[in-house]
GROMACS .gro file of C-alpha atoms in nm:
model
  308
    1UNK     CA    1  -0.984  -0.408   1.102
    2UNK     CA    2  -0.683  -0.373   0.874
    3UNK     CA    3  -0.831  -0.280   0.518
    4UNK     CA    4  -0.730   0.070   0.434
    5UNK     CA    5  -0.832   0.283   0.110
    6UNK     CA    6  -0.754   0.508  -0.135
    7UNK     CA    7  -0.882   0.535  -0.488
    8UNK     CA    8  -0.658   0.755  -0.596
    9UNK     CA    9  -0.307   0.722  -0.482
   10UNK     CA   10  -0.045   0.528  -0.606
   11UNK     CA   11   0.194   0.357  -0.358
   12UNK     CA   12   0.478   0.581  -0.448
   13UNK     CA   13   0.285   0.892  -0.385
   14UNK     CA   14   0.023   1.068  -0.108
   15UNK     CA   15  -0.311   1.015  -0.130
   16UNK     CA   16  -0.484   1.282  -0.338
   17UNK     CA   17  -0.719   1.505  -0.140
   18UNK     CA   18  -1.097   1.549  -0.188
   19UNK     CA   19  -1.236   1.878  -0.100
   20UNK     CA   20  -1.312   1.765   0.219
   21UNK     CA   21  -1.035   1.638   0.320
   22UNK     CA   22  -1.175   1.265   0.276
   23UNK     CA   23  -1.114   0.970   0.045
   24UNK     CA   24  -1.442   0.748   0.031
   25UNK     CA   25  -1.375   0.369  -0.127
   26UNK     CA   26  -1.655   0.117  -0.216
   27UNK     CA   27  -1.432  -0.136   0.046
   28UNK     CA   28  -1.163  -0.153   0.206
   29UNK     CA   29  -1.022  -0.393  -0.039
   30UNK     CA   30  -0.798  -0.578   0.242
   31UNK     CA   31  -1.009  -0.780   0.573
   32UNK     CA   32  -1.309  -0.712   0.439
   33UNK     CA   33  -1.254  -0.734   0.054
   34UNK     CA   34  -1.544  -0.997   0.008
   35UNK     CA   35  -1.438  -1.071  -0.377
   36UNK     CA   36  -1.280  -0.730  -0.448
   37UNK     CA   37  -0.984  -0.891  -0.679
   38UNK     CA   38  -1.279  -0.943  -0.924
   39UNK     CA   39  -1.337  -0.574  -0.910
   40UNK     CA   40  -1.271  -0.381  -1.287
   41UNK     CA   41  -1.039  -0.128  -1.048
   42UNK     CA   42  -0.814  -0.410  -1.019
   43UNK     CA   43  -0.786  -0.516  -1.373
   44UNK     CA   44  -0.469  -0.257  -1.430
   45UNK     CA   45  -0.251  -0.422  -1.125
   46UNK     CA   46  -0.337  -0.766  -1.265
   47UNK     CA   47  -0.242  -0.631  -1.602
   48UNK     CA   48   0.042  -0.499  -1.473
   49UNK     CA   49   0.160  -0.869  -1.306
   50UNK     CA   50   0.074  -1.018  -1.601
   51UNK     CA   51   0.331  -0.786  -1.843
   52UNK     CA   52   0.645  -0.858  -1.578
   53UNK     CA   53   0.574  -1.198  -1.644
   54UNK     CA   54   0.596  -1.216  -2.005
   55UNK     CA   55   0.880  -0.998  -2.016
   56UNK     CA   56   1.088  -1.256  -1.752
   57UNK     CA   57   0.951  -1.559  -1.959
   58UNK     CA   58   1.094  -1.355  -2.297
   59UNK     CA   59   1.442  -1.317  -2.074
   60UNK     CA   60   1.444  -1.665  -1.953
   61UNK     CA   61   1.415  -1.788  -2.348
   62UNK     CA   62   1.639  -1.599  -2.456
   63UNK     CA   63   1.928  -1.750  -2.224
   64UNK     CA   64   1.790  -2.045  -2.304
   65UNK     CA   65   1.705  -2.198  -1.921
   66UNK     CA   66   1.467  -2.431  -1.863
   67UNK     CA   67   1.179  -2.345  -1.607
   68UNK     CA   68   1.304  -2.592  -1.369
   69UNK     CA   69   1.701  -2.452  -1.397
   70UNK     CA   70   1.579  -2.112  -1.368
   71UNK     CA   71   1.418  -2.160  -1.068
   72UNK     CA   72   1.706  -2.390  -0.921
   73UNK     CA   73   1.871  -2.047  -0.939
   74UNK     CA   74   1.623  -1.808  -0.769
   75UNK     CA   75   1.536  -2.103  -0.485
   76UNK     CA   76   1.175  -2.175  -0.714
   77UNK     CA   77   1.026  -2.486  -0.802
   78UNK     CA   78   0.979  -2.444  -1.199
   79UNK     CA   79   0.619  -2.468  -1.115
   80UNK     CA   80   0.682  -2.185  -0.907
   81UNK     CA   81   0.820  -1.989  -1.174
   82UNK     CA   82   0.533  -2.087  -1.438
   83UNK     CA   83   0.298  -1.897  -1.153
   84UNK     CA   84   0.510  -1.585  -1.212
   85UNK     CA   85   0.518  -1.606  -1.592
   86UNK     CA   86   0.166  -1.639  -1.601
   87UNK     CA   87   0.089  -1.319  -1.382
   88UNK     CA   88  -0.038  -1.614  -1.104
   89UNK     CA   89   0.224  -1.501  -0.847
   90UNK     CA   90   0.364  -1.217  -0.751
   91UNK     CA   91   0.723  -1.201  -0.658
   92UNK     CA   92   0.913  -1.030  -0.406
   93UNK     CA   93   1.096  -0.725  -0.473
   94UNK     CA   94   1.454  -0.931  -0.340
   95UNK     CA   95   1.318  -1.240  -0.642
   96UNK     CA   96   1.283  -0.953  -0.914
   97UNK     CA   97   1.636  -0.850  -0.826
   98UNK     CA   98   1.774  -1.189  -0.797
   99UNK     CA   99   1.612  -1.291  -1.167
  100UNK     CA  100   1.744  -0.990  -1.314
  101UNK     CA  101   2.075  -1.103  -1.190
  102UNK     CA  102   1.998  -1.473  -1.307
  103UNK     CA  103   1.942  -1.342  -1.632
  104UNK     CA  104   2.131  -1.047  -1.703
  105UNK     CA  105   1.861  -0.839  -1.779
  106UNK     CA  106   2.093  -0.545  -1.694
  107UNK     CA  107   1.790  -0.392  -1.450
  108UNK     CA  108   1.498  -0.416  -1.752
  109UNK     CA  109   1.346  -0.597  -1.453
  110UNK     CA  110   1.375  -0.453  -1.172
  111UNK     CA  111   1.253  -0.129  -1.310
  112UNK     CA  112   0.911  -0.310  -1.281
  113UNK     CA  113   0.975  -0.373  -0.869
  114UNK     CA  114   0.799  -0.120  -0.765
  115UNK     CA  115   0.496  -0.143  -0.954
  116UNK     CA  116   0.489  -0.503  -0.944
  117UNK     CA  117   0.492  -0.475  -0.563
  118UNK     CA  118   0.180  -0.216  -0.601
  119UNK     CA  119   0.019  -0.434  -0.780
  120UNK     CA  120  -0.028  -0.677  -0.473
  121UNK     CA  121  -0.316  -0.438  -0.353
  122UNK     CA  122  -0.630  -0.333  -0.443
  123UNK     CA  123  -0.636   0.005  -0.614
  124UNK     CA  124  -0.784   0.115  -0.289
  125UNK     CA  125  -0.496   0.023  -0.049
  126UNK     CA  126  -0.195   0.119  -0.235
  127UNK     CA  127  -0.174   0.474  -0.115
  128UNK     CA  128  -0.218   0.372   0.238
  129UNK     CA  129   0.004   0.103   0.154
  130UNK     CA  130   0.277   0.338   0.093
  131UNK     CA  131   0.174   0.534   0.373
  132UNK     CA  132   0.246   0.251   0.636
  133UNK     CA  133   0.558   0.141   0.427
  134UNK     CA  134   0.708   0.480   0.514
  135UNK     CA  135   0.504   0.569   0.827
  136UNK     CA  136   0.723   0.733   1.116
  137UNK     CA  137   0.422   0.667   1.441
  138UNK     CA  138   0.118   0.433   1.324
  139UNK     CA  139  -0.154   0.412   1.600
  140UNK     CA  140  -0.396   0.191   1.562
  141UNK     CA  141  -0.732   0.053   1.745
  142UNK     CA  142  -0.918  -0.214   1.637
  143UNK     CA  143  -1.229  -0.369   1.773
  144UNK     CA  144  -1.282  -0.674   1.521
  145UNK     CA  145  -0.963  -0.874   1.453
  146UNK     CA  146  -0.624  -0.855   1.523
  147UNK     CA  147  -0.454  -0.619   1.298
  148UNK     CA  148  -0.315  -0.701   0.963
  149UNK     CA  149   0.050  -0.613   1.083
  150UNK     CA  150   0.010  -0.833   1.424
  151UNK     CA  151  -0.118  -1.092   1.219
  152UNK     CA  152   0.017  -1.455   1.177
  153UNK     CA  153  -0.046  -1.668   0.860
  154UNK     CA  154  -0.284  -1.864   1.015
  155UNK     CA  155  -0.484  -1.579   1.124
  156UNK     CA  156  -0.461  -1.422   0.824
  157UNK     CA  157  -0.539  -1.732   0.636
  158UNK     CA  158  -0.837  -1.795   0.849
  159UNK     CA  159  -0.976  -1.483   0.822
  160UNK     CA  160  -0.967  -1.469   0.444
  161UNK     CA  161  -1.108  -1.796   0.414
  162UNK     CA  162  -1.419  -1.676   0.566
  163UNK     CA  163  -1.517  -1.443   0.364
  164UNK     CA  164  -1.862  -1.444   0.124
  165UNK     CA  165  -1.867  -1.410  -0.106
  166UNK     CA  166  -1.540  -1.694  -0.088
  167UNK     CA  167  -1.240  -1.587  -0.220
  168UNK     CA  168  -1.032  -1.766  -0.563
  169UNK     CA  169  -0.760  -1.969  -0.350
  170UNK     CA  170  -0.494  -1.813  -0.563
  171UNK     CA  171  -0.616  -1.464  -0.433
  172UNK     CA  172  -0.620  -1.594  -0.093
  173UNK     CA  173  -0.241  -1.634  -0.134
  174UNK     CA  174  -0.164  -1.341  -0.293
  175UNK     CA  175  -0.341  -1.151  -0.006
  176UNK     CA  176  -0.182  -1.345   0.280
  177UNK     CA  177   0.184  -1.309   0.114
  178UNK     CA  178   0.136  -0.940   0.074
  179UNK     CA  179  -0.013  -0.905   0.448
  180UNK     CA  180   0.313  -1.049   0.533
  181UNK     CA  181   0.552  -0.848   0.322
  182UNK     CA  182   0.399  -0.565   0.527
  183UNK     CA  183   0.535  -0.661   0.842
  184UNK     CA  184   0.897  -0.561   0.724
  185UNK     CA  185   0.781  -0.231   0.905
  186UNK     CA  186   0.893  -0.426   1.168
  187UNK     CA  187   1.232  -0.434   1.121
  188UNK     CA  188   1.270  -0.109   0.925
  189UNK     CA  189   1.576   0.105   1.047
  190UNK     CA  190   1.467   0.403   1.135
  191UNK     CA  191   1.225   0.201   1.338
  192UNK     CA  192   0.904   0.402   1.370
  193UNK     CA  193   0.699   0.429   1.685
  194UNK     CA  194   0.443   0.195   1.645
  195UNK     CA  195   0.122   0.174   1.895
  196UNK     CA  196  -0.160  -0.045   1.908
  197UNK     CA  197  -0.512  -0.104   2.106
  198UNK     CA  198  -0.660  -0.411   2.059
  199UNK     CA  199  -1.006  -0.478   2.245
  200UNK     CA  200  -1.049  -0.798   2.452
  201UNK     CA  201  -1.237  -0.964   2.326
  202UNK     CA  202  -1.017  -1.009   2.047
  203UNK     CA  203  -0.800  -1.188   2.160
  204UNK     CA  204  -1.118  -1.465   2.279
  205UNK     CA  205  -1.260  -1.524   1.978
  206UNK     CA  206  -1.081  -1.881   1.811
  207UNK     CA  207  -1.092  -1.774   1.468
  208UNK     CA  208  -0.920  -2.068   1.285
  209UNK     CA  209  -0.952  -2.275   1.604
  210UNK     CA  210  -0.759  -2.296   1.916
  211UNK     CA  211  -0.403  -2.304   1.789
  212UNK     CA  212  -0.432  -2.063   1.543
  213UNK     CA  213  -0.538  -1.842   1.832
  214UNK     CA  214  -0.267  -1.993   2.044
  215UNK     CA  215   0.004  -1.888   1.786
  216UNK     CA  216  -0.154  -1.559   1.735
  217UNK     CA  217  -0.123  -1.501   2.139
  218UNK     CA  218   0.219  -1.621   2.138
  219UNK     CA  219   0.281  -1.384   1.856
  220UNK     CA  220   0.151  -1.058   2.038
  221UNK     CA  221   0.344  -1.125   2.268
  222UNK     CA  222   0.693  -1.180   2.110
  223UNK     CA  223   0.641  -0.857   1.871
  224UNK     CA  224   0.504  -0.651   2.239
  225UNK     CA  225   0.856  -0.726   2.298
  226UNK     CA  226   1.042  -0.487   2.068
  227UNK     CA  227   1.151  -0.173   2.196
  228UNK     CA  228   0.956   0.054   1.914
  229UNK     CA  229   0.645  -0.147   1.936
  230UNK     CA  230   0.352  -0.097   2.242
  231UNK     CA  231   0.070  -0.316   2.262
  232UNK     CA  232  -0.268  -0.213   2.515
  233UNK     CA  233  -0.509  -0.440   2.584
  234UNK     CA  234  -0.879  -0.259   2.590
  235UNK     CA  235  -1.094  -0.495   2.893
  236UNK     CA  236  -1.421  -0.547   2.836
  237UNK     CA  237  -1.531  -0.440   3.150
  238UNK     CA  238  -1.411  -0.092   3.074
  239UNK     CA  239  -1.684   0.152   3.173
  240UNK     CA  240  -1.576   0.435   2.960
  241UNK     CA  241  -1.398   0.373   2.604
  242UNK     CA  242  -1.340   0.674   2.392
  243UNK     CA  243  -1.311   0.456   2.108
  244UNK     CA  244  -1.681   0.335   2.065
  245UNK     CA  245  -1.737   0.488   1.767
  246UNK     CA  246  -1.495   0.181   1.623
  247UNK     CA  247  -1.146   0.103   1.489
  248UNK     CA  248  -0.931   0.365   1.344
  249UNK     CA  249  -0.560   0.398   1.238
  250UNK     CA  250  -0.388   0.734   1.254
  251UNK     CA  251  -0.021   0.753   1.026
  252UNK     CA  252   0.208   0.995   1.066
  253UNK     CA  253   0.429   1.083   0.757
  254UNK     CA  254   0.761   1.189   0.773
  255UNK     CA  255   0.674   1.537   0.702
  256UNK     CA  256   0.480   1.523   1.035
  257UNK     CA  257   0.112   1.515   0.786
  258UNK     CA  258  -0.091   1.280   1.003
  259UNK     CA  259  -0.360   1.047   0.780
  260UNK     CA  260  -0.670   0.875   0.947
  261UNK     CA  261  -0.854   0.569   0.822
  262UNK     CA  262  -1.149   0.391   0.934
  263UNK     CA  263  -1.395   0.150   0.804
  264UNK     CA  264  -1.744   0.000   0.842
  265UNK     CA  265  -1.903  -0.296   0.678
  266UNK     CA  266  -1.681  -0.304   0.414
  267UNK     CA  267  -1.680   0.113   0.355
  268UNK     CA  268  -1.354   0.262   0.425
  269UNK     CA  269  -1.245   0.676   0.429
  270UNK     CA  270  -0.929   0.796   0.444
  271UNK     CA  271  -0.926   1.144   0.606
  272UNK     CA  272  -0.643   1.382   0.505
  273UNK     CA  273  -0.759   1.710   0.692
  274UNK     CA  274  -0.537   1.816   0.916
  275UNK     CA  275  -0.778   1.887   1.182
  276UNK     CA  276  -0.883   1.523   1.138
  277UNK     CA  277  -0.560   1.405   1.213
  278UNK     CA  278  -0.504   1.583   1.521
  279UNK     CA  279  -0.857   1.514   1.669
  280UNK     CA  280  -0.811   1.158   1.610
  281UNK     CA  281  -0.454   1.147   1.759
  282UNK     CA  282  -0.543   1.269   2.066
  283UNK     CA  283  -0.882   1.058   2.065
  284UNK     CA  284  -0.643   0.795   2.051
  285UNK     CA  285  -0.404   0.911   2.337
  286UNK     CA  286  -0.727   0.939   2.562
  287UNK     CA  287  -0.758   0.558   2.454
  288UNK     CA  288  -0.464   0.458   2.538
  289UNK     CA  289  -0.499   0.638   2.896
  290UNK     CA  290  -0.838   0.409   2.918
  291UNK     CA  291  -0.647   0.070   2.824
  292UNK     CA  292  -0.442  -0.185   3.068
  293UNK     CA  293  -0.069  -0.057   3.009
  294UNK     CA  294   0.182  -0.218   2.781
  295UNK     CA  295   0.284  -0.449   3.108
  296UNK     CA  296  -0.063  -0.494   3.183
  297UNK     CA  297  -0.189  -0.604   2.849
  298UNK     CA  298   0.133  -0.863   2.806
  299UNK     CA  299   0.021  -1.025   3.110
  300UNK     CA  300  -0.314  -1.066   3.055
  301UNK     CA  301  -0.258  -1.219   2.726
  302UNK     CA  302   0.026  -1.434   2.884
  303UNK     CA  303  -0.335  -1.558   3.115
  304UNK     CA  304  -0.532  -1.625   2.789
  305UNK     CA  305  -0.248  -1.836   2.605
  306UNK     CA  306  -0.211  -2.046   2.908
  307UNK     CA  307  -0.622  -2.095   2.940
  308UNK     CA  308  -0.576  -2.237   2.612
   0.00000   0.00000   0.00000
């Protein structure tokens, strides 16, 4: 799954190290977060959301626009921009700019970008937030669901609406546009090498019904296309697997400092031993050896879309 944690980094900085090289959270905080917006940990990003919004609403007043002219100008309906002010919202880093601009707040708000933008996770996720942000290789298995960064809205959407107990529909939103705003790895120039095993069966179960999984499909297979990206499909009918001991992601930093997370039921650890790091990356390279190749995998999931 995609929920990664850290309970004590901030998404500007590395995770802080334990004594044993491990960072334990109560949850993932991200697929799995059952409710975890309602957890006290959170109450300082919300706090945080909240503040920006005040401060823009002060700004707005004092150039005397209207909600509804205000967000003419950013793109916004004004209802829109009441969601912001309120802390209901939370805008991009490119709208923070754009209002400053609007409203000549001579950067008062975009010093808040970057801890508005950490604010979109749990307290848990932000450090491995920043470490994916910045990430120069991310490998990744997963067993469950497709990853967060394969994921389309749908999916996403899907997924979040099943969870107990049920999320706040606001939260639900949040979560989905921050998913999203993650995928700008994508795109990032220097592109980093990025790697993933997904099992099989996967990519068979309908979660959100057929064309949600139909999109999804179609999705894998237009980012499999990109010349930094790799996608391996794991068959089911694979007699050895050296990933049975479940989904992992291993991230390497720029200063070559590899991080590994995994999760179960909800229980996440980020491992920041080095030895960890190196054990894991080659666990994954002997997974990769297991898996259909890149070609391989595309096809096969070209045969499942058009089974749909």
């Amino acid at each position: 799954m995609t929920g990664h944690g850290d309970t004590a980094a901030g998404a500007g900085t590395a995770p802080a190290e334990r004594g044993d090289g491990a960072l334990v959270s109560a949850g993932d905080g991200w697929d799995n977060d059952g409710g975890a917006a309602r957890r006290p940990e959170d109450e300082a990003g919300r706090g945080v959301v909240a503040a920006f919004g005040r401060t823009m609403k002060t700004l707005r007043l004092r150039q005397g626009l209207e909600r509804e002219e205000f967000g003419r100008r950013l793109g916004y309906s004004a209802s829109t921009v009441a969601a912001f002010e309120q802390g209901r919202r939370i805008p991009s880093p490119r709208t923070i700019e754009r209002a400053d601009e609007v409203l000549e707040a001579g950067g008062l708000l975009c010093v808040w970008k970057e801890q508005v933008e950490r604010a979109q996770y749990p307290v848990f996720f932000q450090g491995m937030a920043a470490l994916e942000k910045d990430a120069i290789e991310l490998l990744a298995y997963d067993t469950l669901v497709v990853k967060g960064l394969l994921q389309t809205e749908e999916y996403t959407r899907a997924l979040l609406a099943m969870r107990r107990p049920p999320l706040d529909e606001e939260i639900i939103e949040q979560r989905v546009t921050a998913r999203l705003a993650r995928q700008a790895v994508f795109d990032r120039r220097p592109a980093p090498l990025l790697s993933f095993v997904l099992d099989e069966a996967i990519l068979r179960r309908p979660y959100g019904g057929r064309d949600v999984l139909r999109d999804q499909l179609e999705h894998l297979l237009s980012i499999g296309q990109k010349r930094n990206v790799e996608i391996q499909v794991m068959p089911v009918d694979r007699e050895d697997n050296a990933g049975v001991n479940g989904p992992f992601t291993v991230v390497t930093r720029k200063d070559g400092k590899k991080f590994v997370y995994a999760e179960a039921q909800g229980i996440g650890s980020l491992q920041t031993d080095p030895e960890q790091g190196v054990l894991a990356a080659a666990r994954y390279g002997i997974i990769r050896s297991q898996a259909l190749s890149p070609r391989e995998s595309l096809e096969l999931i070209e045969g499942l879309l058009g089974s749909l």
